[in-house]
Short mmCIF file of C-alpha atoms in Angstrom, two decimals:
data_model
loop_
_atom_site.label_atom_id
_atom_site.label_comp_id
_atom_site.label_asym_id
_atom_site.label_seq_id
_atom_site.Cartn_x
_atom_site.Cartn_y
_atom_site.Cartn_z
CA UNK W 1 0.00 0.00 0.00
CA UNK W 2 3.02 2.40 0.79
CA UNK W 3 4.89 1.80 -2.05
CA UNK W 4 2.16 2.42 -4.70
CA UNK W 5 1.08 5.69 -2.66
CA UNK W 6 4.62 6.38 -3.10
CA UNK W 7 5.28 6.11 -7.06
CA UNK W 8 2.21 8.09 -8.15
CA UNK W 9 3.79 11.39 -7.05
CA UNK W 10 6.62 10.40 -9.26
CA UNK W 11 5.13 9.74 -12.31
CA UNK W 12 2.82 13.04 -12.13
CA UNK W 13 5.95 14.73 -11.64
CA UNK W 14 7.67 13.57 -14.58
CA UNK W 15 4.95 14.57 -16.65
CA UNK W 16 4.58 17.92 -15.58
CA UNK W 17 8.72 18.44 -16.07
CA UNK W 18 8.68 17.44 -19.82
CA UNK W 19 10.62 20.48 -21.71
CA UNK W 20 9.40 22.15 -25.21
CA UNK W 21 12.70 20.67 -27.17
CA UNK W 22 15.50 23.09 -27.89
CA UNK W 23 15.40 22.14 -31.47
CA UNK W 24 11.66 24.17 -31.97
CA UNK W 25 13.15 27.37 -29.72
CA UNK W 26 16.34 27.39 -32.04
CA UNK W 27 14.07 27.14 -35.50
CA UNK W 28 11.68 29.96 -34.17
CA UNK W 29 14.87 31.74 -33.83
CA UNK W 30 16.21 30.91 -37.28
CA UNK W 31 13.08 31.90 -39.05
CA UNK W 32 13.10 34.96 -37.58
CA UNK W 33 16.15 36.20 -38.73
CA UNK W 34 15.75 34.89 -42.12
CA UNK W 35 12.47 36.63 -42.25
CA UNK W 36 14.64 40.18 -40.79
CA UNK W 37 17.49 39.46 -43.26
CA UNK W 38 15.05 39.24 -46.18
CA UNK W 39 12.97 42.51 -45.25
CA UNK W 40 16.66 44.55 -45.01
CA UNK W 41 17.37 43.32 -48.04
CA UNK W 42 14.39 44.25 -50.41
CA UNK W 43 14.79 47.22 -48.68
CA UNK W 44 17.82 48.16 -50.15
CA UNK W 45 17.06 46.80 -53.27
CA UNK W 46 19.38 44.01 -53.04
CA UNK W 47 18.59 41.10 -55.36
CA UNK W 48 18.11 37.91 -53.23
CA UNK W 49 19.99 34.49 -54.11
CA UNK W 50 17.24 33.18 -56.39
CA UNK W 51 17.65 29.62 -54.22
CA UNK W 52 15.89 31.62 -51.29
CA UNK W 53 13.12 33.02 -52.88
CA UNK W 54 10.04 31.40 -53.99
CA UNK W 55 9.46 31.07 -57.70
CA UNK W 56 6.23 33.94 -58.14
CA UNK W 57 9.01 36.22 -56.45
CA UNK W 58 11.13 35.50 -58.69
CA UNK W 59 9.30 36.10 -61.76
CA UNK W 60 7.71 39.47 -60.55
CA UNK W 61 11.67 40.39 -59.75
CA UNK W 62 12.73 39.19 -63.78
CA UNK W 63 9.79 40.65 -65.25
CA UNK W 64 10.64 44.42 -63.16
CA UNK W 65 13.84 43.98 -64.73
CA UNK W 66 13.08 43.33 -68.40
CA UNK W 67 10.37 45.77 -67.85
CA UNK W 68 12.60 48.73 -67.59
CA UNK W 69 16.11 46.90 -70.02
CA UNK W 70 13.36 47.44 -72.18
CA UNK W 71 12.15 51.16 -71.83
CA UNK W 72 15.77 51.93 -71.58
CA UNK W 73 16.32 50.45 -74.77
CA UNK W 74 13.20 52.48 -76.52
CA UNK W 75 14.01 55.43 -75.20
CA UNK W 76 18.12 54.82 -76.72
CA UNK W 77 16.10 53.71 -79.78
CA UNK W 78 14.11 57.28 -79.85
CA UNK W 79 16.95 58.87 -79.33
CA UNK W 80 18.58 57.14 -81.85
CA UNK W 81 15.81 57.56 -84.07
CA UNK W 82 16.07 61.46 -83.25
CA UNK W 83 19.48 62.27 -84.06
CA UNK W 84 18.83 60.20 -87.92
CA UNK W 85 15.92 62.61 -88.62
CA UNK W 86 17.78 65.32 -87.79
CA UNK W 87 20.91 64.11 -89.88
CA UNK W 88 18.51 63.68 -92.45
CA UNK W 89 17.15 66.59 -92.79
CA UNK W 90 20.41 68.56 -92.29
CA UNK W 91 21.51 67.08 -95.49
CA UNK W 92 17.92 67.46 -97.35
CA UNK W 93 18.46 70.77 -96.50
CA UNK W 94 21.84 71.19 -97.58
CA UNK W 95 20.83 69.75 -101.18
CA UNK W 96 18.07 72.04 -101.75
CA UNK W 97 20.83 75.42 -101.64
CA UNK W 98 20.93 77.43 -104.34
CA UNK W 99 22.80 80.56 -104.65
CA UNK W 100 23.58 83.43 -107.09
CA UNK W 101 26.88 82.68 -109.16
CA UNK W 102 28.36 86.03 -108.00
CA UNK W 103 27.28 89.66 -106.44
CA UNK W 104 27.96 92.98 -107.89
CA UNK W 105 27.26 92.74 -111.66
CA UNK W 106 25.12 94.15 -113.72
CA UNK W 107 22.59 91.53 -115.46
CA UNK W 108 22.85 92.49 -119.41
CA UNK W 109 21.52 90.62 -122.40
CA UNK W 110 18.84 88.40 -120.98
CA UNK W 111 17.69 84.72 -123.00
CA UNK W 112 15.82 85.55 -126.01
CA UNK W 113 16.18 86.23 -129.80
CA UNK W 114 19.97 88.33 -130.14
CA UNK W 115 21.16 90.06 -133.57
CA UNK W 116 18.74 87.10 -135.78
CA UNK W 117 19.54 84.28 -132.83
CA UNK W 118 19.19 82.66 -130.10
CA UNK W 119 21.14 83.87 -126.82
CA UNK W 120 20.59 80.56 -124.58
CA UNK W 121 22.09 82.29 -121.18
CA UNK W 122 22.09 85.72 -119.61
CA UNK W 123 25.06 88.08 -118.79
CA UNK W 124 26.28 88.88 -115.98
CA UNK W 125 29.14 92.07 -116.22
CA UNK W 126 31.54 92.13 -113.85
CA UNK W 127 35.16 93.32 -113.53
CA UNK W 128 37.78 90.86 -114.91
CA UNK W 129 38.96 88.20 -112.27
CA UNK W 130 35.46 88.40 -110.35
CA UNK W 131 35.31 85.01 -108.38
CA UNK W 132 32.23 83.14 -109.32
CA UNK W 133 30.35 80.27 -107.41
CA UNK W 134 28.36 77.26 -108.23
CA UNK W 135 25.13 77.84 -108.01
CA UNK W 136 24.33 74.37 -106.81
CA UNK W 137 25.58 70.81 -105.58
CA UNK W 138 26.97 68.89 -108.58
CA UNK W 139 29.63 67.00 -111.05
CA UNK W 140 32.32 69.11 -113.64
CA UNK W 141 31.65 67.47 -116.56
CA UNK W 142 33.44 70.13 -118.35
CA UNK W 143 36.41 72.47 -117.38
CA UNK W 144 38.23 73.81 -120.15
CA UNK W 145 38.31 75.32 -123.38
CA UNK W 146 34.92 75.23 -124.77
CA UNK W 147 34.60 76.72 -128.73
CA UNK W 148 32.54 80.34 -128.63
CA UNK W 149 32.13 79.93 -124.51
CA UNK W 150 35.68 80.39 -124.30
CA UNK W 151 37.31 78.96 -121.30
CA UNK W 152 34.30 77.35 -119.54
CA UNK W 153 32.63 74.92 -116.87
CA UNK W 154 29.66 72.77 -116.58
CA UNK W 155 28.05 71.45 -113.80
CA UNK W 156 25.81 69.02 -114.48
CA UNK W 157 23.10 68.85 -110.77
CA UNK W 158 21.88 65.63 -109.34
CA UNK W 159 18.18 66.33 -110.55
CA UNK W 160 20.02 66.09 -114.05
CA UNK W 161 20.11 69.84 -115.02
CA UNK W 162 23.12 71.46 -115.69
CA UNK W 163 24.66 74.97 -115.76
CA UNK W 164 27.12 76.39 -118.10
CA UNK W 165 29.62 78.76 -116.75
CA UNK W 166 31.41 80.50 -119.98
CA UNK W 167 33.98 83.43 -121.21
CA UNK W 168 36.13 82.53 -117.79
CA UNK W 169 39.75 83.75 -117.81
CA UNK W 170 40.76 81.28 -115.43
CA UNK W 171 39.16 78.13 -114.54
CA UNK W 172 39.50 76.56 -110.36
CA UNK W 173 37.80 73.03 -110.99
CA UNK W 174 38.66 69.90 -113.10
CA UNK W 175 36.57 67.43 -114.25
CA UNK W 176 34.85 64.66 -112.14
CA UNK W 177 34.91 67.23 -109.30
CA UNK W 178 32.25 67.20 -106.83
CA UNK W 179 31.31 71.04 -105.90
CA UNK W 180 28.82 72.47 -103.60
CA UNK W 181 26.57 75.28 -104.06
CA UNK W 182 29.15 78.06 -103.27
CA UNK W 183 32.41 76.24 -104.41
CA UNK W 184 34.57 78.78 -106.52
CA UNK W 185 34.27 77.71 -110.11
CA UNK W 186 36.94 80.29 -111.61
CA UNK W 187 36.95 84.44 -112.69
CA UNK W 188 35.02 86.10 -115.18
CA UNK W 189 36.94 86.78 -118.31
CA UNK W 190 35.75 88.00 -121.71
CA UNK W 191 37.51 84.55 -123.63
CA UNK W 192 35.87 83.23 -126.39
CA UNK W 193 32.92 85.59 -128.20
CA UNK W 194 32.54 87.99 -125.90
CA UNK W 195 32.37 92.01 -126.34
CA UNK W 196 33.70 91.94 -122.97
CA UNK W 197 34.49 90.87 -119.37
CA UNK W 198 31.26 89.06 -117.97
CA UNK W 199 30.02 85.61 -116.94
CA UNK W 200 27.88 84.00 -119.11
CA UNK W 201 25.38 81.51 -117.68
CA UNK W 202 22.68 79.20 -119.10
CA UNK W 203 20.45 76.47 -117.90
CA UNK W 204 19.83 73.50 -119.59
CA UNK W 205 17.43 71.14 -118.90
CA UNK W 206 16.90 67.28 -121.09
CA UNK W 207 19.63 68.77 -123.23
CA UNK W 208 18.03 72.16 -123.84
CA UNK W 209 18.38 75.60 -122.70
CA UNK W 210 16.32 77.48 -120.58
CA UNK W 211 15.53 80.64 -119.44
CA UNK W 212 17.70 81.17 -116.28
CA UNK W 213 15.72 83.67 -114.60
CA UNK W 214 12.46 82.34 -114.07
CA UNK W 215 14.30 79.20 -113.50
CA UNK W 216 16.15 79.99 -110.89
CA UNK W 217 13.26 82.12 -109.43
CA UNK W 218 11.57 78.84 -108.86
CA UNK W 219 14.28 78.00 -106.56
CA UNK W 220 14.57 81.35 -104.52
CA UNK W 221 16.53 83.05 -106.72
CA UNK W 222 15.88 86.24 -107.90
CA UNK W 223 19.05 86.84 -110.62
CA UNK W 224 17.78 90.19 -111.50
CA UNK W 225 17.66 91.49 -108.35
CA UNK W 226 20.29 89.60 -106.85
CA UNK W 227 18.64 88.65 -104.42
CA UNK W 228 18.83 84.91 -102.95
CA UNK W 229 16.98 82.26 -100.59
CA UNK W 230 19.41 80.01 -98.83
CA UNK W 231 16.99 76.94 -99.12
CA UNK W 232 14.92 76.50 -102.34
CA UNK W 233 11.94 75.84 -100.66
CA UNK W 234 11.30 79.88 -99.08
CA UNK W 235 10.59 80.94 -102.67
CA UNK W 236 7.65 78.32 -102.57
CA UNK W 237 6.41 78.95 -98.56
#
């Protein structure tokens, strides 16, 4: 009777001493820091080791970053884009120049019926050894000694006119050159038939000459006048 009086205190004992295992405490302790370690990190923006994070975070994480790889890249592409229109333009511009062949002369003989013919240019008088210009981008197809033009030069444009610069006395171009509008060409001379020192210009167009002045009027260029536009277009706005 005494001894089983004796073990039941024991037993109640032992039941009431069991301990929560130290291997639960030390996980609730693990997690926890994981969990703190995690939050520091998203918070400054550190990418996590793609072995800790669970796939949907993963994919939200690849998908930010494509996202804005690829507005970076449309926005370089728009720039991109930008700077070619402008390039393009800048040299749509620069084709459409034309310009008076010189300043300071007097515009004589104009294209018509001369003396029983045809005069197929205008004159232009100016003192002997006047520089004169191209009036537009183009090829020489012709520098040198050219029958009644004297010493002359053609230019032949890429929209398949061409202008004929005659009675030079001295010629600054060879053949196969490319000029631009501007480019010195040579001096006025009187070589050739001429009563005189001038430039002698004519426009010819499928082969055939034209009247230069309204010609060149169409382009901003008022050869009477002297009077230019810098882009063939502002005769036209």
């Amino acid at each position: 009777m005494r001894q089983r009086l004796s073990s039941e205190p024991d037993r109640y004992r032992g039941r009431r001493r069991v301990p929560t295992p130290p291997r639960s405490r030390y996980a609730a302790v693990v997690t926890t820091a994981f969990v703190g370690a995690g939050i520091v990190a998203l918070g400054a923006n550190a990418l996590p080791d793609a072995k800790s994070v669970s796939p949907s975070v993963l994919d939200e994480l690849k998908q930010a970053s494509i996202t804005s790889q690829d507005v970076a890249a449309r926005a370089d592409g728009a720039d991109t884009a930008t700077r070619d229109g402008r390039a393009e333009a800048k040299a749509s511009t620069e084709q459409d120049v034309w310009l008076l062949p010189l300043h300071g002369y007097d515009f004589k003989s104009p294209y018509g019926m001369r003396w029983g013919k045809l005069h197929t240019g205008i004159d232009l008088v100016a003192p002997e050894g006047t520089p004169y210009v191209a009036i537009h981008d183009g090829t020489v197809t012709k520098a040198g000694w050219f029958g009644g033009y004297g010493y002359a030069v053609i230019v032949q444009h890429s929209d398949g006119s061409e202008a004929i610069y005659g009675h030079s006395s001295a010629i600054s171009v060879k053949e196969g050159q490319q000029v631009k509008a501007g480019d010195q060409l040579g001096l006025v001379g009187s070589t050739g038939h001429a009563y005189g020192p001038h430039l002698h210009l004519e426009i010819h167009v499928n082969g055939q000459p034209l009247d230069p002045v309204p010609w060149l009027g169409d382009r901003g260029v008022d050869i009477k006048l002297q009077v230019e536009a810098i882009y063939g277009d502002v005769a036209a706005s």
